[in-house]
Coordinates of C-alpha atoms in Angstrom, one line a residue:
X171 CA -25.9 -6.5 16.9
X172 CA -23.3 -7.7 19.2
X173 CA -24.9 -7.8 22.2
X174 CA -27.3 -9.7 21.2
X175 CA -30.1 -7.4 20.2
X176 CA -30.5 -5.4 17.5
X177 CA -31.1 -1.3 17.3
X178 CA -32.2 -1.7 13.9
X179 CA -35.8 -3.5 15.4
X180 CA -38.5 -0.7 16.1
X181 CA -39.0 -0.4 20.5
X182 CA -42.6 -1.8 20.1
X183 CA -41.1 -4.5 18.0
X184 CA -38.6 -5.9 20.8
X185 CA -39.2 -8.1 23.0
X186 CA -39.8 -7.5 26.7
X187 CA -36.9 -9.1 27.8
X188 CA -34.4 -6.8 25.8
X189 CA -35.6 -3.6 26.2
X190 CA -35.9 -4.2 30.4
X191 CA -31.9 -5.5 29.7
X192 CA -31.3 -1.8 27.8
X193 CA -33.6 -0.1 30.2
X194 CA -32.3 -2.0 33.5
X195 CA -29.0 -3.9 33.1
X196 CA -26.4 -2.4 35.7
X197 CA -23.5 -4.1 33.5
X198 CA -21.1 -2.4 31.9
X199 CA -20.0 -4.6 29.0
X200 CA -17.4 -3.2 25.8
X201 CA -18.6 -3.0 22.4
X202 CA -17.0 -2.4 19.6
X203 CA -16.7 0.9 18.4
X204 CA -17.0 1.8 14.0
X205 CA -16.7 5.2 13.5
X206 CA -18.5 6.8 10.4
X207 CA -20.1 2.3 9.5
X208 CA -23.5 2.6 8.7
X209 CA -25.6 -0.6 10.6
X210 CA -25.0 -2.6 7.6
X211 CA -21.7 -2.1 7.4
X212 CA -21.1 -2.7 11.0
X213 CA -22.4 -5.9 10.9
X214 CA -20.2 -6.8 7.9
X215 CA -17.2 -5.4 9.5
X216 CA -18.2 -7.9 12.5
X217 CA -18.8 -11.4 10.6
X218 CA -15.7 -10.7 9.2
X219 CA -13.2 -9.2 13.2
X220 CA -12.6 -6.7 12.3
X221 CA -10.6 -4.2 13.5
X222 CA -12.7 -1.7 15.8
X223 CA -12.1 2.3 15.7
X224 CA -12.6 1.8 19.6
X225 CA -14.2 0.1 22.3
X226 CA -16.9 1.4 23.8
X227 CA -19.0 0.7 27.6
X228 CA -22.8 0.4 26.5
X229 CA -24.1 2.3 29.4
X230 CA -27.5 1.1 30.4
X231 CA -30.3 3.8 30.3
X232 CA -31.7 4.4 33.6
X233 CA -27.9 4.1 34.6
X234 CA -26.8 6.8 32.6
X235 CA -30.2 9.2 33.5
X236 CA -28.8 8.4 37.0
X237 CA -25.0 9.3 36.5
X238 CA -26.1 12.5 33.6
X239 CA -27.8 13.8 37.0
X240 CA -25.1 12.7 40.0
X241 CA -21.7 14.3 37.7
X242 CA -22.5 16.7 34.8
X243 CA -21.7 20.3 35.6
X244 CA -23.9 21.7 33.1
X245 CA -28.1 22.6 34.6
X246 CA -30.1 22.3 31.7
X247 CA -27.9 18.6 31.3
X248 CA -29.1 18.6 35.1
X249 CA -32.8 18.4 34.6
X250 CA -32.8 17.1 31.4
X251 CA -31.6 14.4 33.2
X252 CA -34.0 15.2 35.8
X253 CA -37.4 14.8 33.8
X254 CA -36.4 11.1 32.9
X255 CA -36.8 10.9 37.3
X256 CA -39.8 10.8 39.3
X257 CA -39.7 10.9 43.3
X258 CA -41.4 8.8 45.7
X259 CA -41.6 8.5 48.6
X260 CA -40.4 4.7 50.3
X261 CA -42.8 2.0 50.7
X262 CA -41.0 0.1 54.0
X263 CA -40.5 3.7 56.2
X264 CA -43.1 6.1 54.8
X265 CA -40.6 8.3 54.4
X266 CA -39.2 8.5 57.6
X267 CA -35.6 6.5 57.4
X268 CA -35.3 4.6 59.6
X269 CA -35.9 0.4 60.4
X270 CA -39.3 -0.6 61.2
X271 CA -36.7 -2.1 65.0
X272 CA -35.7 2.3 65.3
X273 CA -40.2 3.2 64.6
X274 CA -41.5 1.0 67.2
X275 CA -39.5 3.0 69.5
X276 CA -41.9 6.2 70.6
X277 CA -42.2 8.8 72.8
X278 CA -45.9 10.7 73.8
X279 CA -47.2 7.8 71.1
X280 CA -44.9 9.5 68.4
X281 CA -42.2 7.4 66.3
X282 CA -38.4 9.4 65.9
X283 CA -40.1 10.0 62.3
X284 CA -42.8 11.8 63.0
X285 CA -41.6 13.4 65.7
X286 CA -38.9 14.7 62.7
X287 CA -41.5 15.8 60.4
X288 CA -43.9 17.4 63.5
X289 CA -42.2 22.1 63.2
X290 CA -40.0 23.2 66.7
X291 CA -43.3 24.5 67.7
X292 CA -45.4 21.2 67.7
X293 CA -42.2 19.6 69.0
X294 CA -41.6 21.4 72.0
X295 CA -45.1 21.1 73.4
X296 CA -44.2 17.2 73.0
X297 CA -41.2 16.2 74.4
X298 CA -42.9 18.8 76.9
X299 CA -45.9 16.3 77.4
X300 CA -43.8 13.2 77.2
X301 CA -42.4 14.1 80.3
X302 CA -45.6 13.4 82.4
X303 CA -46.8 10.3 79.3
X304 CA -45.2 7.5 81.4
X305 CA -46.4 7.0 85.7
X306 CA -44.2 3.8 85.3
X307 CA -40.3 5.5 85.4
X308 CA -37.5 4.9 88.1
X309 CA -36.0 8.4 89.1
X310 CA -33.8 7.9 87.5
X311 CA -34.6 6.9 84.3
X312 CA -37.1 10.4 85.0
X313 CA -34.6 12.9 86.1
X314 CA -32.2 11.9 83.3
X315 CA -35.7 11.7 80.2
X316 CA -35.8 15.9 82.2
X317 CA -32.3 16.9 81.3
X318 CA -32.2 15.9 77.8
X319 CA -36.3 17.1 77.3
X320 CA -35.2 20.5 79.1
X321 CA -31.6 20.8 77.1
X322 CA -33.6 19.9 74.2
X323 CA -36.6 22.0 73.9
X324 CA -34.5 25.4 75.8
X325 CA -32.6 25.2 72.4
X326 CA -35.6 24.3 70.7
X327 CA -37.3 28.4 72.3
X328 CA -33.7 29.5 71.1
X329 CA -35.1 28.5 67.6
X330 CA -38.8 30.2 67.9
X331 CA -37.6 33.2 69.1
X332 CA -35.4 33.6 66.2
X333 CA -38.6 33.7 63.5
X334 CA -38.5 30.0 63.2
X335 CA -40.4 27.6 64.5
X336 CA -42.3 27.2 61.7
X337 CA -39.2 24.7 60.5
X338 CA -39.3 20.2 61.0
X339 CA -36.6 18.7 61.5
X340 CA -36.4 17.1 58.8
X341 CA -36.2 19.8 57.1
X342 CA -33.4 19.6 53.9
X343 CA -30.8 22.5 54.9
X344 CA -31.1 22.7 50.1
X345 CA -34.1 23.7 50.3
X346 CA -33.4 26.5 53.4
X347 CA -32.8 30.3 52.6
X348 CA -29.9 32.0 52.5
X349 CA -31.6 34.3 55.5
X350 CA -33.1 30.6 57.6
X351 CA -29.6 28.6 57.5
X352 CA -27.9 31.8 59.0
X353 CA -30.1 31.9 61.8
X354 CA -29.9 28.6 61.9
X355 CA -25.7 29.2 62.8
X356 CA -26.7 32.3 65.0
X357 CA -28.9 29.8 67.7
X358 CA -25.8 27.5 67.8
X359 CA -23.4 30.1 69.3
X360 CA -26.5 31.2 71.3
X361 CA -26.8 28.3 73.2
X362 CA -22.8 27.8 73.0
X363 CA -22.0 30.1 76.1
X364 CA -19.2 31.2 74.4
X365 CA -16.7 34.4 75.2
X366 CA -14.0 36.5 74.2
X367 CA -15.2 35.4 70.4
X368 CA -16.1 37.4 67.9
X369 CA -19.0 37.3 65.7
X370 CA -19.2 38.6 61.9
X371 CA -22.5 38.8 60.0
X372 CA -23.3 39.4 57.1
X373 CA -26.9 40.5 55.9
X374 CA -28.3 38.8 59.2
X375 CA -32.3 40.4 58.2
X376 CA -32.2 39.4 55.1
X377 CA -35.3 37.3 54.2
X378 CA -36.5 38.5 57.8
X379 CA -40.3 40.5 58.1
X380 CA -39.7 43.8 60.0
X381 CA -41.6 42.3 62.8
X382 CA -38.9 39.5 63.6
X383 CA -35.9 41.8 64.0
X384 CA -36.5 41.7 68.0
X385 CA -35.7 38.2 68.3
X386 CA -32.7 38.7 65.9
X387 CA -31.4 41.9 67.6
X388 CA -32.6 40.5 70.7
X389 CA -30.3 37.6 70.3
X390 CA -27.2 39.1 69.1
X391 CA -27.1 42.1 71.8
X392 CA -27.2 38.0 74.4
X393 CA -24.3 37.4 72.6
X394 CA -21.8 41.1 72.8
X395 CA -23.7 40.9 77.3
X396 CA -22.3 37.5 77.5
X397 CA -18.4 39.6 76.7
X398 CA -18.6 38.8 73.1
X399 CA -18.6 41.3 70.4
X400 CA -21.1 40.9 67.5
X401 CA -19.3 42.8 63.6
X402 CA -22.4 42.8 61.3
X403 CA -22.9 43.7 58.5
X404 CA -26.0 45.6 57.3
X405 CA -27.8 47.7 55.1
X406 CA -31.1 47.4 56.8
X407 CA -32.4 50.8 59.0
X408 CA -34.3 49.0 61.8
X409 CA -31.5 47.0 62.3
X410 CA -28.7 50.4 62.1
X411 CA -30.3 52.4 64.4
X412 CA -29.6 49.7 67.3
X413 CA -26.3 49.1 67.2
X414 CA -23.3 50.6 69.8
X415 CA -20.7 52.0 66.5
X416 CA -21.5 52.0 63.2
X417 CA -18.9 52.1 60.5
X418 CA -20.0 54.1 57.3
X419 CA -18.2 52.9 54.4
X420 CA -18.2 54.8 50.9
X421 CA -19.5 58.0 49.6
X422 CA -20.4 55.2 46.1
X423 CA -19.1 51.4 45.5
X424 CA -16.7 50.1 43.1
X425 CA -13.8 51.9 42.9
X426 CA -15.8 54.7 43.7
X427 CA -15.5 53.6 47.7
X428 CA -14.0 52.2 50.3
X429 CA -13.1 54.7 52.8
X430 CA -14.4 55.1 55.8
X431 CA -17.0 58.4 56.1
X432 CA -17.3 57.7 59.6
X433 CA -16.5 55.4 63.2
X434 CA -18.6 56.1 65.8
X435 CA -21.7 55.6 68.3
X436 CA -25.3 56.1 65.8
X437 CA -25.9 59.0 67.0
X438 CA -23.0 61.5 65.3
X439 CA -23.6 59.8 62.1
X440 CA -26.1 62.8 61.1
X441 CA -22.9 64.8 61.0
X442 CA -20.6 63.1 58.1
X443 CA -21.8 65.5 55.2
X444 CA -20.4 62.7 52.7
X445 CA -22.5 59.8 54.4
X446 CA -25.2 58.5 51.7
X447 CA -26.9 56.2 55.1
X448 CA -27.0 59.5 57.4
X449 CA -29.3 60.8 55.2
X450 CA -32.2 58.5 55.1
X451 CA -31.1 57.2 59.0
X452 CA -31.6 61.3 60.3
X453 CA -32.7 63.0 57.1
X454 CA -35.9 60.5 56.4
X455 CA -36.0 60.5 52.7
X456 CA -39.1 61.1 51.0
X457 CA -40.3 58.4 48.7
X458 CA -41.3 59.5 45.2
X459 CA -45.1 59.1 45.0
X460 CA -47.0 57.9 42.8
X461 CA -50.7 57.6 42.1
X462 CA -52.1 54.8 42.8
X463 CA -52.3 52.3 38.4
X464 CA -55.9 50.3 38.4
X465 CA -55.8 47.6 37.7
X466 CA -56.5 46.4 33.6
X467 CA -57.7 42.5 34.3
X468 CA -57.1 40.3 36.8
X469 CA -55.0 36.7 37.4
X470 CA -57.2 34.1 39.5
X471 CA -56.0 32.1 40.1
X472 CA -57.9 28.4 41.9
X473 CA -57.1 25.1 45.0
X474 CA -53.4 26.6 45.3
X475 CA -51.5 24.0 46.7
X476 CA -47.8 24.7 47.3
X477 CA -45.8 24.1 50.4
X478 CA -48.0 25.6 52.7
X479 CA -50.4 26.9 50.4
X480 CA -53.1 24.8 50.9
X481 CA -55.9 24.8 48.4
X482 CA -56.3 28.9 48.3
X483 CA -57.8 30.9 45.9
X484 CA -56.2 34.1 44.6
X485 CA -56.3 36.7 42.7
X486 CA -53.9 38.7 41.1
X487 CA -53.9 42.6 39.7
X488 CA -52.6 42.9 35.7
X489 CA -51.2 45.8 35.4
X490 CA -49.7 47.6 38.4
X491 CA -47.6 46.4 40.4
X492 CA -48.1 44.4 43.2
X493 CA -46.8 43.5 46.7
X494 CA -46.9 40.2 48.3
X495 CA -45.5 40.0 51.9
X496 CA -46.1 38.2 55.0
X497 CA -43.6 37.3 57.7
X498 CA -41.2 35.4 57.4
X499 CA -42.0 31.4 56.0
X500 CA -45.4 32.8 56.3
X501 CA -45.7 31.2 52.2
X502 CA -45.0 34.4 50.1
X503 CA -42.4 32.1 47.9
X504 CA -44.5 29.4 47.7
X505 CA -47.4 31.1 46.4
X506 CA -45.5 33.4 43.8
X507 CA -41.8 32.9 43.1
X508 CA -43.2 28.8 42.7
X509 CA -46.7 28.0 41.8
X510 CA -47.5 31.1 40.6
X511 CA -44.6 30.4 38.6
X512 CA -45.3 26.4 37.7
X513 CA -48.6 27.2 37.1
X514 CA -48.2 29.5 34.2
X515 CA -44.9 28.0 32.9
X516 CA -47.6 24.7 32.2
X517 CA -49.8 27.3 30.6
X518 CA -47.4 29.5 28.6
X519 CA -45.6 25.8 27.4
X520 CA -41.7 28.3 28.3
X521 CA -39.3 26.1 30.8
X522 CA -36.3 27.5 33.4
X523 CA -33.3 28.7 31.2
X524 CA -30.1 26.9 31.3
X525 CA -28.1 27.9 34.9
X526 CA -31.4 29.2 36.5
X527 CA -31.7 26.8 38.7
X528 CA -29.5 25.6 40.8
X529 CA -27.4 23.0 41.5
X530 CA -28.7 22.5 45.4
X531 CA -32.9 22.6 43.9
X532 CA -32.0 20.4 40.9
X533 CA -30.3 17.8 44.1
X534 CA -34.1 18.3 46.3
X535 CA -35.7 15.3 44.5
X536 CA -38.2 14.2 46.0
X537 CA -40.2 17.5 45.2
X538 CA -43.9 18.2 45.1
X539 CA -45.2 20.6 42.4
X540 CA -48.1 23.1 42.6
X541 CA -51.5 21.9 42.4
X542 CA -54.0 24.1 41.5
X543 CA -55.7 26.2 38.8
X544 CA -55.8 29.5 36.2
X545 CA -59.2 30.1 36.0
X546 CA -59.1 34.5 34.5
X547 CA -56.6 36.6 33.2
X548 CA -54.5 33.6 31.0
X549 CA -55.2 36.2 27.7
X550 CA -53.8 38.5 29.0
X551 CA -50.3 37.1 30.1
X552 CA -48.1 36.8 27.1
X553 CA -45.1 36.0 28.4
X554 CA -44.0 35.3 32.1
X555 CA -40.5 36.9 33.0
X556 CA -39.2 35.6 37.0
X557 CA -36.3 37.3 38.5
X558 CA -34.0 35.6 40.7
X559 CA -30.8 35.8 42.2
X560 CA -29.2 32.4 41.0
X561 CA -25.9 33.2 39.5
X562 CA -25.8 34.6 35.6
X563 CA -22.7 31.2 35.4
X564 CA -20.6 29.1 37.2
X565 CA -17.4 29.4 36.1
X566 CA -15.6 32.9 35.4
X567 CA -16.0 32.8 31.7
X568 CA -19.5 33.7 32.1
X569 CA -19.1 38.0 33.5
X570 CA -20.9 40.5 33.1
X571 CA -20.3 42.0 29.7
X572 CA -20.8 38.3 28.1
X573 CA -24.2 38.1 30.2
X574 CA -25.4 41.1 28.8
X575 CA -24.8 40.4 25.2
X576 CA -22.9 44.0 25.4
X577 CA -19.5 41.6 24.8
X578 CA -20.7 40.8 21.3
X579 CA -20.8 44.4 20.6
X580 CA -17.3 45.6 21.8
X581 CA -16.4 42.8 20.0
X582 CA -17.6 43.2 16.7
X583 CA -16.1 47.2 17.4
X584 CA -12.9 45.5 17.6
X585 CA -12.9 43.6 14.6
X586 CA -14.2 47.1 12.6
X587 CA -10.1 48.2 13.0
X588 CA -8.2 49.0 10.7
X589 CA -5.8 46.5 12.5
X590 CA -8.1 43.2 13.0
X591 CA -9.9 44.7 9.6
X592 CA -6.1 44.5 7.3
X593 CA -5.3 41.0 9.8
X594 CA -9.3 39.9 8.5
X595 CA -10.2 39.6 12.3
X596 CA -13.8 38.8 12.6
X597 CA -15.2 39.1 15.9
X598 CA -14.9 35.8 17.5
X599 CA -10.5 37.0 17.2
X600 CA -11.4 38.5 20.6
X601 CA -14.0 35.9 22.5
X602 CA -11.6 34.4 25.0
X603 CA -13.1 31.4 24.4
X604 CA -11.8 31.0 21.5
X605 CA -8.6 29.8 19.8
X606 CA -7.5 31.5 18.3
X607 CA -7.3 35.6 20.4
X608 CA -6.7 33.4 23.8
X609 CA -4.3 32.8 25.7
X610 CA -3.0 29.2 25.3
X611 CA -1.3 28.6 27.7
X612 CA -4.1 30.0 30.5
X613 CA -6.6 28.8 27.1
X614 CA -8.4 32.0 27.9
X615 CA -9.0 31.6 31.8
X616 CA -6.4 34.4 33.0
X617 CA -5.5 32.0 35.6
X618 CA -3.8 28.6 36.1
X619 CA -4.4 25.5 38.2
X620 CA -1.5 24.8 40.4
X621 CA -1.7 21.1 42.4
X622 CA 0.7 20.9 45.3
X623 CA 0.9 18.1 47.7
X624 CA -0.2 17.6 50.8
X625 CA -2.2 20.8 50.6
X626 CA -4.9 23.2 48.4
X627 CA -5.0 23.6 45.4
X628 CA -3.8 27.5 44.0
X629 CA -5.0 29.9 41.3
X630 CA -2.2 32.1 39.8
X631 CA -2.1 34.7 36.8
X632 CA -1.1 33.1 34.3
X633 CA 2.3 33.8 33.8
X634 CA 1.8 34.3 29.4
X635 CA -0.9 37.2 29.7
X636 CA -0.6 37.7 33.3
X637 CA -4.1 37.5 33.5
X638 CA -5.3 39.9 30.3
X639 CA -6.6 36.1 29.0
X640 CA -6.1 36.7 25.8
X641 CA -2.3 36.5 23.1
X642 CA 0.4 39.7 22.1
X643 CA -1.1 39.4 18.7
X644 CA -4.7 39.9 19.8
X645 CA -3.6 42.7 22.2
X646 CA -2.1 44.9 19.7
X647 CA -5.2 46.0 18.2
X648 CA -6.9 49.0 20.2
X649 CA -10.0 50.5 19.9
X650 CA -10.6 53.8 21.3
X651 CA -6.6 53.3 22.8
X652 CA -8.4 50.3 25.2
X653 CA -7.1 46.4 24.7
X654 CA -9.6 44.3 24.8
X655 CA -8.1 43.2 27.9
X656 CA -8.4 46.8 29.6
X657 CA -12.1 47.2 27.9
X658 CA -12.8 44.2 29.7
X659 CA -11.4 45.9 33.8
X660 CA -13.5 48.8 33.1
X661 CA -16.3 50.0 35.2
X662 CA -19.4 50.5 34.0
X663 CA -19.2 53.7 35.1
X664 CA -16.4 54.5 33.3
X665 CA -17.1 52.8 30.4
X666 CA -20.7 55.2 29.9
X667 CA -17.7 57.0 29.5
X668 CA -16.6 55.6 26.8
X669 CA -18.2 54.2 24.6
X670 CA -20.9 57.7 24.7
X671 CA -21.2 57.0 21.1
X672 CA -22.4 53.6 20.7
X673 CA -26.1 53.0 21.3
X674 CA -26.2 49.5 21.9
X675 CA -23.5 49.9 24.3
X676 CA -24.3 52.6 26.1
X677 CA -28.2 51.9 27.0
X678 CA -27.8 48.5 29.0
X679 CA -24.7 50.4 30.2
X680 CA -26.6 53.3 31.3
X681 CA -29.0 50.9 33.8
X682 CA -26.3 49.8 34.4
X683 CA -25.1 52.1 36.3
X684 CA -29.2 53.5 37.6
X685 CA -29.3 50.0 39.4
X686 CA -26.7 50.8 41.3
X687 CA -24.4 48.5 39.4
X688 CA -21.8 50.9 38.1
X689 CA -18.8 50.0 40.8
X690 CA -19.5 46.6 38.5
X691 CA -15.5 45.3 35.9
X692 CA -17.6 44.3 32.4
X693 CA -15.5 41.7 32.9
X694 CA -15.9 40.9 36.6
X695 CA -16.0 37.1 36.6
X696 CA -20.1 35.3 37.6
X697 CA -18.6 34.1 41.0
X698 CA -17.3 36.9 42.3
X699 CA -21.4 38.5 42.0
X700 CA -23.6 38.3 45.1
X701 CA -27.0 37.2 44.6
X702 CA -28.2 41.0 44.5
X703 CA -26.0 41.7 41.7
X704 CA -27.0 39.0 40.3
X705 CA -30.1 39.5 39.9
X706 CA -29.8 42.9 38.9
X707 CA -28.1 42.4 36.2
X708 CA -31.0 40.0 34.9
X709 CA -33.5 43.2 35.4
X710 CA -31.4 44.9 32.9
X711 CA -30.6 42.5 30.5
X712 CA -34.4 42.3 30.3
X713 CA -35.0 45.8 30.2
X714 CA -32.5 46.3 27.1
X715 CA -34.2 44.1 25.9
X716 CA -37.6 45.0 23.1
X717 CA -40.1 45.3 25.3
X718 CA -43.8 43.5 25.0
X719 CA -46.1 44.8 27.0
X720 CA -48.8 42.3 28.8
X721 CA -45.3 39.9 30.6
X722 CA -45.3 39.4 33.6
X723 CA -42.5 39.9 35.9
X724 CA -41.7 37.7 39.1
X725 CA -39.1 38.7 42.4
X726 CA -38.4 37.6 44.8
X727 CA -37.0 39.5 47.4
X728 CA -35.4 42.0 45.5
X729 CA -33.6 44.9 48.3
X730 CA -31.8 41.7 49.5
X731 CA -28.5 43.1 50.4
X732 CA -29.5 47.2 48.6
X733 CA -28.7 50.5 50.6
X734 CA -32.0 51.7 50.9
X735 CA -30.4 54.2 48.3
X736 CA -30.4 51.3 45.3
X737 CA -34.3 50.4 46.6
X738 CA -35.0 54.1 45.0
X739 CA -33.3 52.5 41.9
X740 CA -35.1 49.2 41.6
X741 CA -38.4 50.9 43.0
X742 CA -37.8 53.7 39.2
X743 CA -37.5 50.8 36.7
X744 CA -39.8 48.2 38.5
X745 CA -42.1 51.0 38.4
X746 CA -41.0 51.6 34.5
X747 CA -41.4 48.2 33.7
X748 CA -45.0 49.1 35.2
X749 CA -45.7 51.9 32.6
X750 CA -44.6 50.0 29.9
X751 CA -48.2 48.1 29.5
X752 CA -46.6 44.9 31.7
X753 CA -47.3 44.0 35.2
X754 CA -45.1 43.9 38.1
X755 CA -45.4 40.8 41.6
X756 CA -42.8 41.0 44.0
X757 CA -42.1 39.0 47.1
X758 CA -41.2 41.8 49.4
X759 CA -40.5 42.6 53.2
X760 CA -38.7 45.9 53.1
X761 CA -41.9 48.5 54.0
X762 CA -40.8 51.4 51.8
X763 CA -41.0 49.3 48.8
X764 CA -44.0 48.1 50.0
X765 CA -46.2 51.1 49.8
X766 CA -44.6 51.8 46.7
X767 CA -46.9 48.9 45.0
X768 CA -50.8 49.7 43.6
X769 CA -51.8 47.2 45.4
X770 CA -50.7 44.8 47.9
X771 CA -50.7 40.9 49.7
X772 CA -50.7 40.4 52.7
X773 CA -49.8 35.8 54.5
X774 CA -50.0 35.2 57.0
X775 CA -51.4 35.3 60.0
X776 CA -48.2 33.8 61.4
X777 CA -45.7 31.7 59.4
X778 CA -45.6 27.1 58.8
X779 CA -48.9 25.1 58.8
X780 CA -50.3 28.8 60.5
X781 CA -49.6 30.2 57.2
X782 CA -51.0 29.9 54.4
X783 CA -53.3 32.3 54.3
X784 CA -54.5 35.5 53.0
X785 CA -55.1 38.4 55.4
X786 CA -55.0 41.5 53.6
X787 CA -55.5 42.9 50.5
X788 CA -55.5 46.4 48.7
X789 CA -54.4 48.9 48.5
X790 CA -50.8 50.1 50.4
X791 CA -53.3 52.8 52.5
X792 CA -55.8 50.4 52.9
X793 CA -54.9 47.7 53.8
X794 CA -52.6 49.9 56.4
X795 CA -56.0 52.0 57.8
X796 CA -57.9 48.7 58.0
X797 CA -56.6 46.1 58.9
X798 CA -54.6 44.2 61.6
X799 CA -51.4 41.8 62.2
X800 CA -47.4 42.6 62.1
X801 CA -46.9 43.9 58.7
X802 CA -50.2 46.5 58.7
X803 CA -48.5 47.9 62.1
X804 CA -45.0 48.6 60.7
X805 CA -46.9 49.5 57.3
X806 CA -48.2 52.5 58.9
X807 CA -45.8 53.5 60.7
X808 CA -44.0 53.8 57.2
X809 CA -46.9 56.0 56.0
X810 CA -46.4 57.8 58.7
X811 CA -43.2 58.7 58.1
X812 CA -43.7 59.9 54.3

């Protein structure tokens, strides 16, 4: 009752004015807080003017939600706050963001807000038409208009050539994929006309359909021909074949790599004996051929609406491996990773785990939810697992060992040693998150933060534990001649040999090796992992868990950042999931993967508004033989190589 509002009265019985104040007040009044007091005791304390435990601040419900959403570091807290928020189009500007005075001016009959909503192809056409719309322009104004329009259209043409013609200028950068964002940056450089520059690109083909690679290569060659040097980190064999010079590093990953196996023109790589890349480029390694599986049932969606997908009816076969293909921007992710996942979660009642949603995704309000209905097959799906490339953790405290559960077993092993039992230590003693065992100087971080005046903050190894994270007493306990800190420094491959007789640990480690992650350290911080590595770690964790039939697995571009040899390892594990009685649906551009599917759905025919429909579906062989379009063309070429 401190502020005149009795919180013991049921909400529905409070006066409307009081409810409005509690929900929407922007004031932050201070109130006395009596720790441990009941409501009646608080009232008596106030009436007797007793000294409070401390003075608190009351925050209105609306302000609390907004502050939590804006400042919380927890994805779960952000998601919880987002449940009380609804993004709606501004009723004043209709989402155009500008004042009425700015919107009163039009070009080609469109105000600036309407132009920003056009995809780049239609925007270029509208600007071109604007040169002829006004006959009353003076000669000087006409010349100025032509110069502006020609420059803008030329910039748009570069983006269109890179396969981004389906984007609109109002598209938020937080909704762009890494591949799209990289191509936008590349377009700005192509138009800069600089020379003598070294450009470094990391996986520029990520998210690109093979038919879009030609435009990418042409842009890269244009940069080269302007007098620049272009360095590319790449796994796409099509792009590698068109390079002028190849540097092949290996022979393995992590500690097994780091050696230059070959440096020279592409043709010479054929004779690099240790090169795995050479075998895929020149030896044409055969894919594993499997008998096609037949669907056990069908999952039918009707009236699906999400982004570029409009009123689509689609059937996904259950009990098989389905690959969803299509040119970049054709609506594959909108259909599978968004619409299908959202509709299934609504029926199954499960939600994304903590950390699955990125801050960028959460901040993208308002977001249009998927609409549509599942009309068939829902009873055959008991569980949904969406394995995306979101980080497995947001701080260095989260690592490979903790995420997979390996570290729980390792700590139990250390707690079972005679030295630990003698001290009556439990597994919690060997956690770097808890006070008894961790180094208190760095609080288990392994590094300390150093604030430098007028310079960026730096991190240095802890001077007390030297990066080990644990105090000296904890490090005195050894299992198999190693301390707990030394175990965390082991690579997965080294740890396999060490824990060969510990099945709970060995099973997970062997799965990680089979997915090509043997080079990672057990204590590798989550912040150092790529999206592809995080996705494979999630897959290994799922494979290690108790297998249940009738689970639907959804993966979006799982081959991003993978060498062809790692792609084959990944496919072996995906086939194992299907063989266990589950369904796997993969959004993918890699034709080597598409050719190994039991069923495929090709979307298109174009990108953006020109996509969102199913242009072909069936077995990969039948689509390659009967369908037209870029996917069928590239798939035919892949099947001929088999």
